[in-house]
XYZ file of C-alpha atoms in Angstrom:
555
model
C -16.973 -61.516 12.579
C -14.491 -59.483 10.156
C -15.341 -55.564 10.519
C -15.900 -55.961 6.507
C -18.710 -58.524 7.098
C -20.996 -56.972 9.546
C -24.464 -57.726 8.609
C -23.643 -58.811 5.746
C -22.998 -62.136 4.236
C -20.997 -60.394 1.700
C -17.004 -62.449 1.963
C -13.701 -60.207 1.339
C -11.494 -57.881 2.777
C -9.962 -56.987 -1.048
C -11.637 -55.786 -3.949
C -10.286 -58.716 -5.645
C -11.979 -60.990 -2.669
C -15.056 -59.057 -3.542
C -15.043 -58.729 -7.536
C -15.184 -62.955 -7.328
C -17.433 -62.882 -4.747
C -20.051 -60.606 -6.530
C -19.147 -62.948 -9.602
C -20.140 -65.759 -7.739
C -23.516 -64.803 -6.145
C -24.868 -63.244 -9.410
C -22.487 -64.318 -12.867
C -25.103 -62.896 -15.046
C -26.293 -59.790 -13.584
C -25.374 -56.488 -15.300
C -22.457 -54.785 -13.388
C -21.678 -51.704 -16.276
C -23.009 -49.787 -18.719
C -21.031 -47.385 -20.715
C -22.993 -45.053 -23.073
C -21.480 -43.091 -25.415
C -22.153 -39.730 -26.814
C -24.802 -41.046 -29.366
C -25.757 -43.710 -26.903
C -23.916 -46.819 -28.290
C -23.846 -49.187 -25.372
C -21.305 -51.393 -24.222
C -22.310 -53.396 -20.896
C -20.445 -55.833 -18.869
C -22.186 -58.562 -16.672
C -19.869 -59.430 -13.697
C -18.660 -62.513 -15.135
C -17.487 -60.161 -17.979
C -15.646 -57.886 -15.572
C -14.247 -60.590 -13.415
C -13.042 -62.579 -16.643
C -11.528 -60.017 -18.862
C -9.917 -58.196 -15.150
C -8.374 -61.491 -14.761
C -6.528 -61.807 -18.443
C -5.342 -58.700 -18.527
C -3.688 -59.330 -14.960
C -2.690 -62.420 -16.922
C -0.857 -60.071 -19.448
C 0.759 -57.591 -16.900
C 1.919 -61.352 -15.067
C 3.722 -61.914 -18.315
C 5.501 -58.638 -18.568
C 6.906 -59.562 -15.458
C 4.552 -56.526 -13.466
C 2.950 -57.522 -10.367
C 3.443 -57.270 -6.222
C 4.996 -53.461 -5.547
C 4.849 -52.313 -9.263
C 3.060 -49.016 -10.185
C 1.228 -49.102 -13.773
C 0.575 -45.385 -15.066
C -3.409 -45.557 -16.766
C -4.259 -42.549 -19.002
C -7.254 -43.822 -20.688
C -10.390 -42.001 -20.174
C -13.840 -43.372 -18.899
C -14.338 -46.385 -20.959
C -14.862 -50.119 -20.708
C -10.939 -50.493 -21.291
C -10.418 -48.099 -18.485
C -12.225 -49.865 -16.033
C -10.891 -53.535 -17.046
C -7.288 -52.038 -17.292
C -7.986 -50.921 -13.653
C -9.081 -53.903 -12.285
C -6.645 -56.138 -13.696
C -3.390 -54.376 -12.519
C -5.399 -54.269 -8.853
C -5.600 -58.232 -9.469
C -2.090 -59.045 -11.053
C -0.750 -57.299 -7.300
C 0.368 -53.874 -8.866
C -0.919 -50.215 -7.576
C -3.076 -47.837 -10.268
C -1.708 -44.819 -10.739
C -4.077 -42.358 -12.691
C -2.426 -40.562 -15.615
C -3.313 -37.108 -16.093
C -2.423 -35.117 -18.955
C -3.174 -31.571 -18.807
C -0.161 -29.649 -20.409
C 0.541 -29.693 -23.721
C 4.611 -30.250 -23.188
C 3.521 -33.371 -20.985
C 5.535 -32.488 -18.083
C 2.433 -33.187 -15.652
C 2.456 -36.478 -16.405
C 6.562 -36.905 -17.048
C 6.487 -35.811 -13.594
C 3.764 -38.456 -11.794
C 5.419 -41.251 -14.072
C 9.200 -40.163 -12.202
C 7.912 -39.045 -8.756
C 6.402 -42.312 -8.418
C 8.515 -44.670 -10.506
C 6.180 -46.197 -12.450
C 7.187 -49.228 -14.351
C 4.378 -49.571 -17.029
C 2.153 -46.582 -18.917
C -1.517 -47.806 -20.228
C -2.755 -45.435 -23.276
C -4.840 -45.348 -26.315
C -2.383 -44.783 -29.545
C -5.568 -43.640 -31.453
C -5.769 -40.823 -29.108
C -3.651 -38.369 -31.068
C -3.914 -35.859 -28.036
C -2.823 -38.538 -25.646
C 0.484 -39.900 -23.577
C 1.737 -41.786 -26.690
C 2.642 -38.345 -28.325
C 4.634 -37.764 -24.935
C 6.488 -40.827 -24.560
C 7.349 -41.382 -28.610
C 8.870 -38.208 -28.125
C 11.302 -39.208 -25.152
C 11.784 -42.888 -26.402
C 15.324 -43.786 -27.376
C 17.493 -46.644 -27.926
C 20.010 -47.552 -25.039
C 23.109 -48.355 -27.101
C 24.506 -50.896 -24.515
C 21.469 -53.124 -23.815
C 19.145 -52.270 -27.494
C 16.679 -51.930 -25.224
C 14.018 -48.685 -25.387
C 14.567 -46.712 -22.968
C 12.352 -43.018 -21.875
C 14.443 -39.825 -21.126
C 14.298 -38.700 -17.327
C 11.991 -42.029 -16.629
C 14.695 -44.962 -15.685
C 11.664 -46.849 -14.136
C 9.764 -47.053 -16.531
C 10.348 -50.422 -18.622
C 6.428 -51.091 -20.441
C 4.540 -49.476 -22.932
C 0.904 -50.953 -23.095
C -1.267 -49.613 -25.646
C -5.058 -50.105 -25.573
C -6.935 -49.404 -28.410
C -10.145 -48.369 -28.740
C -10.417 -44.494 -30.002
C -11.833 -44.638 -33.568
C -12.280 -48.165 -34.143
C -15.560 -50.470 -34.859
C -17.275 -51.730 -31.958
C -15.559 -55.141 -32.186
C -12.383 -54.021 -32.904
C -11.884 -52.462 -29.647
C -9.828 -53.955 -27.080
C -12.803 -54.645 -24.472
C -13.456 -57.739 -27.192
C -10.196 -58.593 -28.217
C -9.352 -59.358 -24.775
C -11.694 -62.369 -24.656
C -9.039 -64.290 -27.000
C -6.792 -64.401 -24.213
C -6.491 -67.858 -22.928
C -4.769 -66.800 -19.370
C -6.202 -65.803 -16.092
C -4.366 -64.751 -13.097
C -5.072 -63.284 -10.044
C -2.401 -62.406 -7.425
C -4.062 -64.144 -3.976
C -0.976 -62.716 -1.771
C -2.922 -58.780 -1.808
C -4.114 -58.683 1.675
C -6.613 -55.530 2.976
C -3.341 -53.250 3.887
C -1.861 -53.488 0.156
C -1.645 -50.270 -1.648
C -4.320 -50.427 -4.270
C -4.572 -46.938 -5.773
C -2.570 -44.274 -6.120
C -4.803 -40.743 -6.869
C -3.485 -37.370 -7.727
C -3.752 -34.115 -5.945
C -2.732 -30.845 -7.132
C 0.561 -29.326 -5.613
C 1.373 -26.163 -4.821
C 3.826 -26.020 -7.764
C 0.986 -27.177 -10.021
C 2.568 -30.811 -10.214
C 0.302 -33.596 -8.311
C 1.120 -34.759 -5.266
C 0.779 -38.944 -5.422
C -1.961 -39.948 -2.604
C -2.100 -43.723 -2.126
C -4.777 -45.507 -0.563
C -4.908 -49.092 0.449
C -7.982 -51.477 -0.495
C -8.871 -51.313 3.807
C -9.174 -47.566 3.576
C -11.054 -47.578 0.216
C -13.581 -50.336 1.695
C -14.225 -48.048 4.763
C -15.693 -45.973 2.345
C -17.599 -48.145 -0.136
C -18.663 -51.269 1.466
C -22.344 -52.841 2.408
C -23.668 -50.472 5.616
C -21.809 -47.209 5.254
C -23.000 -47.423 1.339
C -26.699 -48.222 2.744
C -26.439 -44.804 4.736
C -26.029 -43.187 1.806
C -29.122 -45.193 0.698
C -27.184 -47.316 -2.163
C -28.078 -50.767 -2.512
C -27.700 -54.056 -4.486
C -30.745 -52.818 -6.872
C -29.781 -49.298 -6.905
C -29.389 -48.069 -10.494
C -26.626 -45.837 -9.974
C -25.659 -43.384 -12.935
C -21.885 -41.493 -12.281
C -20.002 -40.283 -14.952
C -17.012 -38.750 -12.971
C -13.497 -40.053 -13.920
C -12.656 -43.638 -12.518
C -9.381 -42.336 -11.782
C -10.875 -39.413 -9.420
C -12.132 -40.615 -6.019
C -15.363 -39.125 -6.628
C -15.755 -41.760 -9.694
C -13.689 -44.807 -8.477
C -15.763 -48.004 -9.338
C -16.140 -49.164 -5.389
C -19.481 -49.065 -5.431
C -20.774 -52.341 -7.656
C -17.743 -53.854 -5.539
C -19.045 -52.823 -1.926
C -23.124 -53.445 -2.508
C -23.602 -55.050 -5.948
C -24.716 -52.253 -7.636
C -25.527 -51.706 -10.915
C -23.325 -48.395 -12.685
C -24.059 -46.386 -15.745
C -21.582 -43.980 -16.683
C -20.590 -42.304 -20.434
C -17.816 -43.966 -22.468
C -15.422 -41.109 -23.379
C -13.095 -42.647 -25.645
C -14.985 -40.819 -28.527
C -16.144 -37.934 -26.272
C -18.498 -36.151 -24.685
C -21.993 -34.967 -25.503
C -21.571 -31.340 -26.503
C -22.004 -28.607 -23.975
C -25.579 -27.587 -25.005
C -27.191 -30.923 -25.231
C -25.596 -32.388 -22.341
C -28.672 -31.678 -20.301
C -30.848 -33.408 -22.469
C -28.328 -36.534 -22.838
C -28.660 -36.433 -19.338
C -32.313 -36.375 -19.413
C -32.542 -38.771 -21.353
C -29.787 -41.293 -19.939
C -32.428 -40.784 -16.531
C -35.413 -42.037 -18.372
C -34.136 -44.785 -20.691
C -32.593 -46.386 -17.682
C -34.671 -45.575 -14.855
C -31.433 -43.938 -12.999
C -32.803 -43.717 -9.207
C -29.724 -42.576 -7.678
C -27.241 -40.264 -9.704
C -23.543 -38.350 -9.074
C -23.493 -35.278 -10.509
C -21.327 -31.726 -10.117
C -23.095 -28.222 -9.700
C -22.298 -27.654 -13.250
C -23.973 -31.213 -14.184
C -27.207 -30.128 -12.124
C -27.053 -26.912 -14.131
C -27.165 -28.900 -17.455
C -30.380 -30.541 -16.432
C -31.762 -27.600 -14.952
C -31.204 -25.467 -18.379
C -32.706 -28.995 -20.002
C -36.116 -29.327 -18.486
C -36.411 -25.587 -18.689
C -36.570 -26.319 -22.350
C -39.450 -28.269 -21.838
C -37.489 -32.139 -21.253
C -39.231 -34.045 -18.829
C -38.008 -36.382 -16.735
C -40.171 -39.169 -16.378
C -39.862 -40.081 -12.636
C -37.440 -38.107 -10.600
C -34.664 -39.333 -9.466
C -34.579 -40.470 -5.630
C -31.063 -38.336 -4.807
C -28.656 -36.512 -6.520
C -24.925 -36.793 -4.810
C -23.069 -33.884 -5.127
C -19.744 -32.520 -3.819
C -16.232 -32.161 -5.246
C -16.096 -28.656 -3.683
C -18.412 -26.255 -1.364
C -22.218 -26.428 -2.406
C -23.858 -22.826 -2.829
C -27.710 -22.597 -2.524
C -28.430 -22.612 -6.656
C -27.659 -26.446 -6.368
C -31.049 -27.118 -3.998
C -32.636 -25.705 -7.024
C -33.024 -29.554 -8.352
C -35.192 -30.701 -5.553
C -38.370 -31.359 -6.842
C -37.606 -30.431 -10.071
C -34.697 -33.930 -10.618
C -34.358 -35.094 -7.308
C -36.315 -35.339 -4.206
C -33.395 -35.486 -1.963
C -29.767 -33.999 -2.451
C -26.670 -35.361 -0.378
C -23.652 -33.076 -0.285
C -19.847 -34.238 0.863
C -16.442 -33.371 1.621
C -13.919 -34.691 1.220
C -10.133 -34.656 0.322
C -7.976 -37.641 -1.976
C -6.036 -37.742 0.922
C -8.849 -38.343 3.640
C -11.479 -39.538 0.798
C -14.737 -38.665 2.747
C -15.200 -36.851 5.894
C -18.691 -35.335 6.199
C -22.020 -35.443 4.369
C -25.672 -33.569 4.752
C -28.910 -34.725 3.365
C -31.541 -32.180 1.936
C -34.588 -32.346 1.326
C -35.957 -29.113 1.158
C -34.392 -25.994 -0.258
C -35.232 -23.659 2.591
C -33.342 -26.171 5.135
C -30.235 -25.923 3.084
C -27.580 -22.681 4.390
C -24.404 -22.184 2.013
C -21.027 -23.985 2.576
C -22.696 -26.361 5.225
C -20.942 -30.003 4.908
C -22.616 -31.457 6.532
C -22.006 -34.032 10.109
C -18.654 -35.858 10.509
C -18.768 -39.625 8.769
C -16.876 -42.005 10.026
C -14.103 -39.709 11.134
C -13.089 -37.164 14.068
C -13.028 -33.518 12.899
C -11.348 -30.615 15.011
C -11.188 -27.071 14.289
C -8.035 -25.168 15.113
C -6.590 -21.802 15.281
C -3.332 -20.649 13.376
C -1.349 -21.847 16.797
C -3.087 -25.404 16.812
C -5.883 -24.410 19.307
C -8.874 -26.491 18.855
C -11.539 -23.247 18.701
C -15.127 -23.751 20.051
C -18.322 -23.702 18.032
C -18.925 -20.400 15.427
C -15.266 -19.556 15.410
C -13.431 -20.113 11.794
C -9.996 -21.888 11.456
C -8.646 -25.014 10.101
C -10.502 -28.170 9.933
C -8.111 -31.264 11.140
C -9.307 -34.548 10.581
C -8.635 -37.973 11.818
C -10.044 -41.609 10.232
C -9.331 -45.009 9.120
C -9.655 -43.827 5.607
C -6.763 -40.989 6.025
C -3.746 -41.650 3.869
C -0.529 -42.764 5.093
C 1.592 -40.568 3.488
C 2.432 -39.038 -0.297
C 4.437 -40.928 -1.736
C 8.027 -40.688 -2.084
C 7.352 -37.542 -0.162
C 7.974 -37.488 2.731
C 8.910 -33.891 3.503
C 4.884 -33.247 1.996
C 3.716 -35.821 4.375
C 5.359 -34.206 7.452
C 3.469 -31.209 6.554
C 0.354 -32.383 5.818
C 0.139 -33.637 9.707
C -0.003 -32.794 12.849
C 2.228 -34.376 15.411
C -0.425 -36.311 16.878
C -1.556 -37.546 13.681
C -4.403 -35.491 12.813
C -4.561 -34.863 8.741
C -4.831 -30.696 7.913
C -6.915 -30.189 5.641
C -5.383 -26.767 4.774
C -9.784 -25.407 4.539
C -11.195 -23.088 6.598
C -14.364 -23.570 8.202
C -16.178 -23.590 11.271
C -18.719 -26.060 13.420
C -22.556 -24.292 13.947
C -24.105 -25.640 17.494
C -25.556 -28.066 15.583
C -22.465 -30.072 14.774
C -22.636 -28.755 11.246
C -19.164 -28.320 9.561
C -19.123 -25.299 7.349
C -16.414 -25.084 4.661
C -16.000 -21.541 3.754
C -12.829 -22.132 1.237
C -8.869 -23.221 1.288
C -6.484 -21.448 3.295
C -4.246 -20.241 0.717
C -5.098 -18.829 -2.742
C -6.191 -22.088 -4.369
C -8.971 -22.310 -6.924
C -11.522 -24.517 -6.487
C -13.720 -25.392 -10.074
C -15.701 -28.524 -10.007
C -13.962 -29.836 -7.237
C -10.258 -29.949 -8.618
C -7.802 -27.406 -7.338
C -6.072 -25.273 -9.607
C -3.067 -22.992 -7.990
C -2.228 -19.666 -9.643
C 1.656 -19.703 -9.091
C 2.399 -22.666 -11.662
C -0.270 -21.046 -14.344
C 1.997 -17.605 -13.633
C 5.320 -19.236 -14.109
C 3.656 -20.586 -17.432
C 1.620 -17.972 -19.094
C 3.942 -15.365 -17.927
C 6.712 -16.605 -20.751
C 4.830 -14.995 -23.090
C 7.076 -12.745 -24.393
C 4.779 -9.494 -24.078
C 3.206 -9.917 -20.430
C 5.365 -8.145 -18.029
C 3.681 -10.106 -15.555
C 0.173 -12.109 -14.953
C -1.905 -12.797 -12.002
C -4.714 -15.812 -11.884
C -7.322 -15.580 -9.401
C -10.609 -17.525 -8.374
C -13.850 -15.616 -8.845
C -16.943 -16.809 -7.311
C -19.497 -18.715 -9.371
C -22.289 -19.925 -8.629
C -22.274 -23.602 -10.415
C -18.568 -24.187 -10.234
C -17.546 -22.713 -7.128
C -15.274 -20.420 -8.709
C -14.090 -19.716 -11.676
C -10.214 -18.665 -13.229
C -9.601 -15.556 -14.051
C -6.171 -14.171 -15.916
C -5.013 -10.589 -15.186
C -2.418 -9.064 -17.392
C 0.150 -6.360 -17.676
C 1.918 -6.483 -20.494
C 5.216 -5.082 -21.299
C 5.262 -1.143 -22.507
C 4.447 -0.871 -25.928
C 3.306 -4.250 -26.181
C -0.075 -5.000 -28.515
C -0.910 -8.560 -27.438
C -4.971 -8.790 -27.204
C -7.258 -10.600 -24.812
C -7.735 -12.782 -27.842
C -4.203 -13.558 -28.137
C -3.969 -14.893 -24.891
C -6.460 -16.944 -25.112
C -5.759 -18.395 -27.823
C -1.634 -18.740 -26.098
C -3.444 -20.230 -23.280
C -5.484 -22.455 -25.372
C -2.151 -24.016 -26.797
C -0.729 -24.266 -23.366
C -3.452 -26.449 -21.685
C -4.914 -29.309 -23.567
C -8.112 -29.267 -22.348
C -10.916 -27.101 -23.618
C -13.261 -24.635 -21.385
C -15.611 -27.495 -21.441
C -13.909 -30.303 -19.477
C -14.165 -29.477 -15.461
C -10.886 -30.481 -14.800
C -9.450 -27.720 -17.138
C -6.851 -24.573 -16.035
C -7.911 -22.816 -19.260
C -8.948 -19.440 -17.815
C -12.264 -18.314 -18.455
C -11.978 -14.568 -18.013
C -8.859 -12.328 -19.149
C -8.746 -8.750 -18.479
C -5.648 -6.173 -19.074
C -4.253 -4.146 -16.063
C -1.880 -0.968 -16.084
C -0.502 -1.959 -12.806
C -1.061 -4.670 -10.192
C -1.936 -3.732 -6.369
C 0.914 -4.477 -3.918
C 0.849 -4.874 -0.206
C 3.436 -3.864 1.785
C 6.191 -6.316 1.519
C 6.055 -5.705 -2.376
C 3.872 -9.124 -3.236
C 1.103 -8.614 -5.278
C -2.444 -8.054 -3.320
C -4.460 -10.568 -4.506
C -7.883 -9.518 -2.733
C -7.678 -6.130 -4.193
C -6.722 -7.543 -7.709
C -10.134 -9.735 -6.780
C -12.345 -6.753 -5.447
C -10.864 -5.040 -8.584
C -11.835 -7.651 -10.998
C -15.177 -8.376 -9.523
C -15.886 -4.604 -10.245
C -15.207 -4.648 -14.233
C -17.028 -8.013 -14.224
C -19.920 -6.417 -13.123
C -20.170 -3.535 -15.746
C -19.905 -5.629 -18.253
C -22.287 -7.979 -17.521
């Protein structure tokens, strides 16, 4: 019996195996529901999904884009996301997930290059989108008359999806269904590339992680989903992007399923009633099982303070996207009766995960056992350390990456010479066989579990012509993790305000304080002079201890 089949009748070693088999054993069944802000719904039986995947790999077939072809998808959480993202898996080409976070677009001119993507998806009614980016860098080659993009030779497609502004049935997700085509590339087998997710650099440009529809089964199929307690007739609510491994859309694939999640295209909920959208997506739909992020928890929290109810609490929240701090347990009994934190990495995808149930059981920064994987802790000289003593976590597993790709001076690094995958966290095992992951290793900021290093946001902010220099640090918070922090000197004589940066900053980064992804510092304070250590570099933990201080006072 295939590994992928074990007690389960369930046929397929591919999601595209599985997306027809699920088809198959239920056409009608609901598979999606997208909600949007003012809860317009859009939902998508599994016929629907396997259908309309299906014609738009019929489209990308046309285009000539298939087997070993990378398609670049910037749309946000919609219905056109997740059908654009299915049907490149099914015409035989990899998913790359755009992000656009700078407001020059170099972020994403430099995924589209490092990876050599042949095709960009985006919505041309998005007037913050990629289609500002690439209009700009569009020109015609003389020789040929053919379009070509400045510094992006690969890239030969422009697909635009529209959906942003329009009527219901105007959107794509229904003007797909006049497609006659289908197509489906049989040839992917369980070793083909399938995604390709980003990871933050240390330059502040993503590293490309790629992950193969074996690994990415590991993960979400039949039993190791039932551990986590998700089943066929779970209804599952996650709103987390479908381009972050935290939100891919494996789980209706690997058990059946049923997932609600919000359709961005028109955004989000605002901040303060998010909580009671929340709230309210719970009771309408009788959500049993839910992913949500500290700062999602919060929202509900803050909600039922205000006197919201939720009708029947929710069997478990799933957290994790960074280390979980003790304010988080505050849920149980009041949403959830259980709470199951994990960690993970894009490139290892899940490593560890720890069920509570009670809030005095819970201790900070614990992870959780090992799942599925081998985890080591070593000292700076590759020692593997015994239990209480902090160093790096190494960790070895079917569902580790390969490799970055075209990167292979990254890879090397990101490896032992036996094979085992640093993590570049430190932490520590309790006797228990508890991993606890205390934070990264270098000076990383963790918010909401995305990484955000300071020496890129420097490099930017510090162009400002009246900051002598800038530091960005991580300050501890108690829903996100941490939170970012810009320090400034500015150059003598200079009358730049804490409002002018912010409002600099605010033009440099697209996204607003809101959105958990964002580098947008939260906190800006001006400094005469900047602590140094004693090779000259500036001292970060004193700048920290420093900034922690005048926090404090004002608060």
């Amino acid at each position: 019996m295939n590994e992928m089949e074990s007690s389960s009748q369930v046929k397929g070693t591919t999601f595209l195996q599985l997306l027809k088999f699920r088809t198959l054993e239920d056409p009608e069944r609901s598979a999606y529901i997208f909600l949007d802000k003012d809860f317009h719904r859009i939902s998508l039986t599994r016929q629907d999904v396997w259908d309309k995947s299906r014609k738009f790999a019929a489209i990308l077939n046309r285009l000539g884009l298939g087997k070993d072809d990378i398609v670049c998808n910037t749309l946000v959480n919609s219905p056109e996301r997740l059908i654009t993202y299915f049907g490149t898996l099914m015409s035989g080409a990899m998913s790359l997930h755009g992000q656009l976070f700078l407001a020059d677009g170099q972020d994403l001119i430099h995924n589209l290059k490092e990876s050599k993507s042949k095709a960009i998806i985006y919505d041309p009614g998005d007037e913050n989108g990629a289609k500002r980016i690439i209009e700009k860098i569009k020109f015609k080659d003389e020789t040929t008359g053919m379009i070509r993009y400045q510094e992006l030779p690969d890239l030969t497609h422009v697909i635009e999806i529209e959906a942003k502004g329009l009527e219901e049935s105007e959107r794509w997700i229904h003007v797909i269904d006049k497609e006659e085509a289908f197509f489906v590339d049989e040839s992917i087998s369980k070793e083909s590339t399938a995604v390709i997710f980003l990871t933050s650099g240390t330059t502040g440009f993503s590293k490309l992680v790629p992950h193969t529809h074996s690994a990415l089964l590991r993960i979400f199929f039949g039993d190791n989903m039932k551990n986590f307690g998700i089943y066929e007739n779970t209804v599952y609510f996650n709103m987390q992007s479908l381009g972050w491994i935290g939100g891919f859309p494996g789980y209706y694939i690997g058990v059946g399923c049923q997932r609600i999640l919000i359709d961005l295209t028109n955004g989000l909920p605002e901040k303060k009633s998010m909580g009671v959208f929340l709230v309210n997506v719970f009771n309408l739909y009788k959500v049993d099982k839910a992913f949500l992020l500290s700062r999602d928890i919060q929202y509900v929290l803050d909600a039922i303070d205000e006197g919201h109810k939720i009708d029947k609490q929710l069997n478990t929240i799933y957290t994790g996207g960074g280390p979980v701090h003790n304010a988080t347990m505050d849920a149980l009994g009041k949403i959830a009766h259980k709470i199951t934190n994990a960690y993970g990495t894009t490139e290892i995808i899940l490593a560890t995960y720890n069920e509570v149930t009670k809030k005095s059981d819970f201790q900070d920064m614990c992870a959780g056992r090992a799942f599925i994987c081998d985890i080591k802790i070593v000292g700076e000289n590759g020692e593997e350390l015994s239990v209480g003593e902090q160093g790096e976590p190494l960790v070895r597993s079917g569902t580790v990456f390969n490799g970055y790709l075209n990167n292979p001076s990254k890879t090397e690094a990101a490896f032992t010479k036996d094979g085992w995958y640093k993590t570049g966290d430190i932490g520590y095992f309790d006797k228990e066989g508890q991993l606890f992951v205390l934070c990264r290793k270098a000076d990383v900021i963790t918010k909401d579990g995305f990484c955000h290093y300071p020496g890129w946001m420097e490099q930017l902010i510090g162009k400002h012509p009246e900051i002598e220099k800038c530091v960005v640090i991580g300050i501890p918070d108690p829903v996100h993790h941490e939170e970012i922090c810009l320090c400034l000197k500015r150059v003598p004589g200079a009358k730049v305000s804490i409002d002018d940066m912010r409002d600099y900053c605010k033009n440099l980064f697209l996204t607003d304080q809101d959105d958990k992804m964002t580098p947008l510092p939260r906190y800006y304070l001006i400094f005469d002079e900047f602590d140094s250590n004693d090779n000259g570099k500036v001292d970060r933990k004193k700048i920290r201890q420093e900034v922690l201080k005048r926090l404090e006072k004002d608060q």
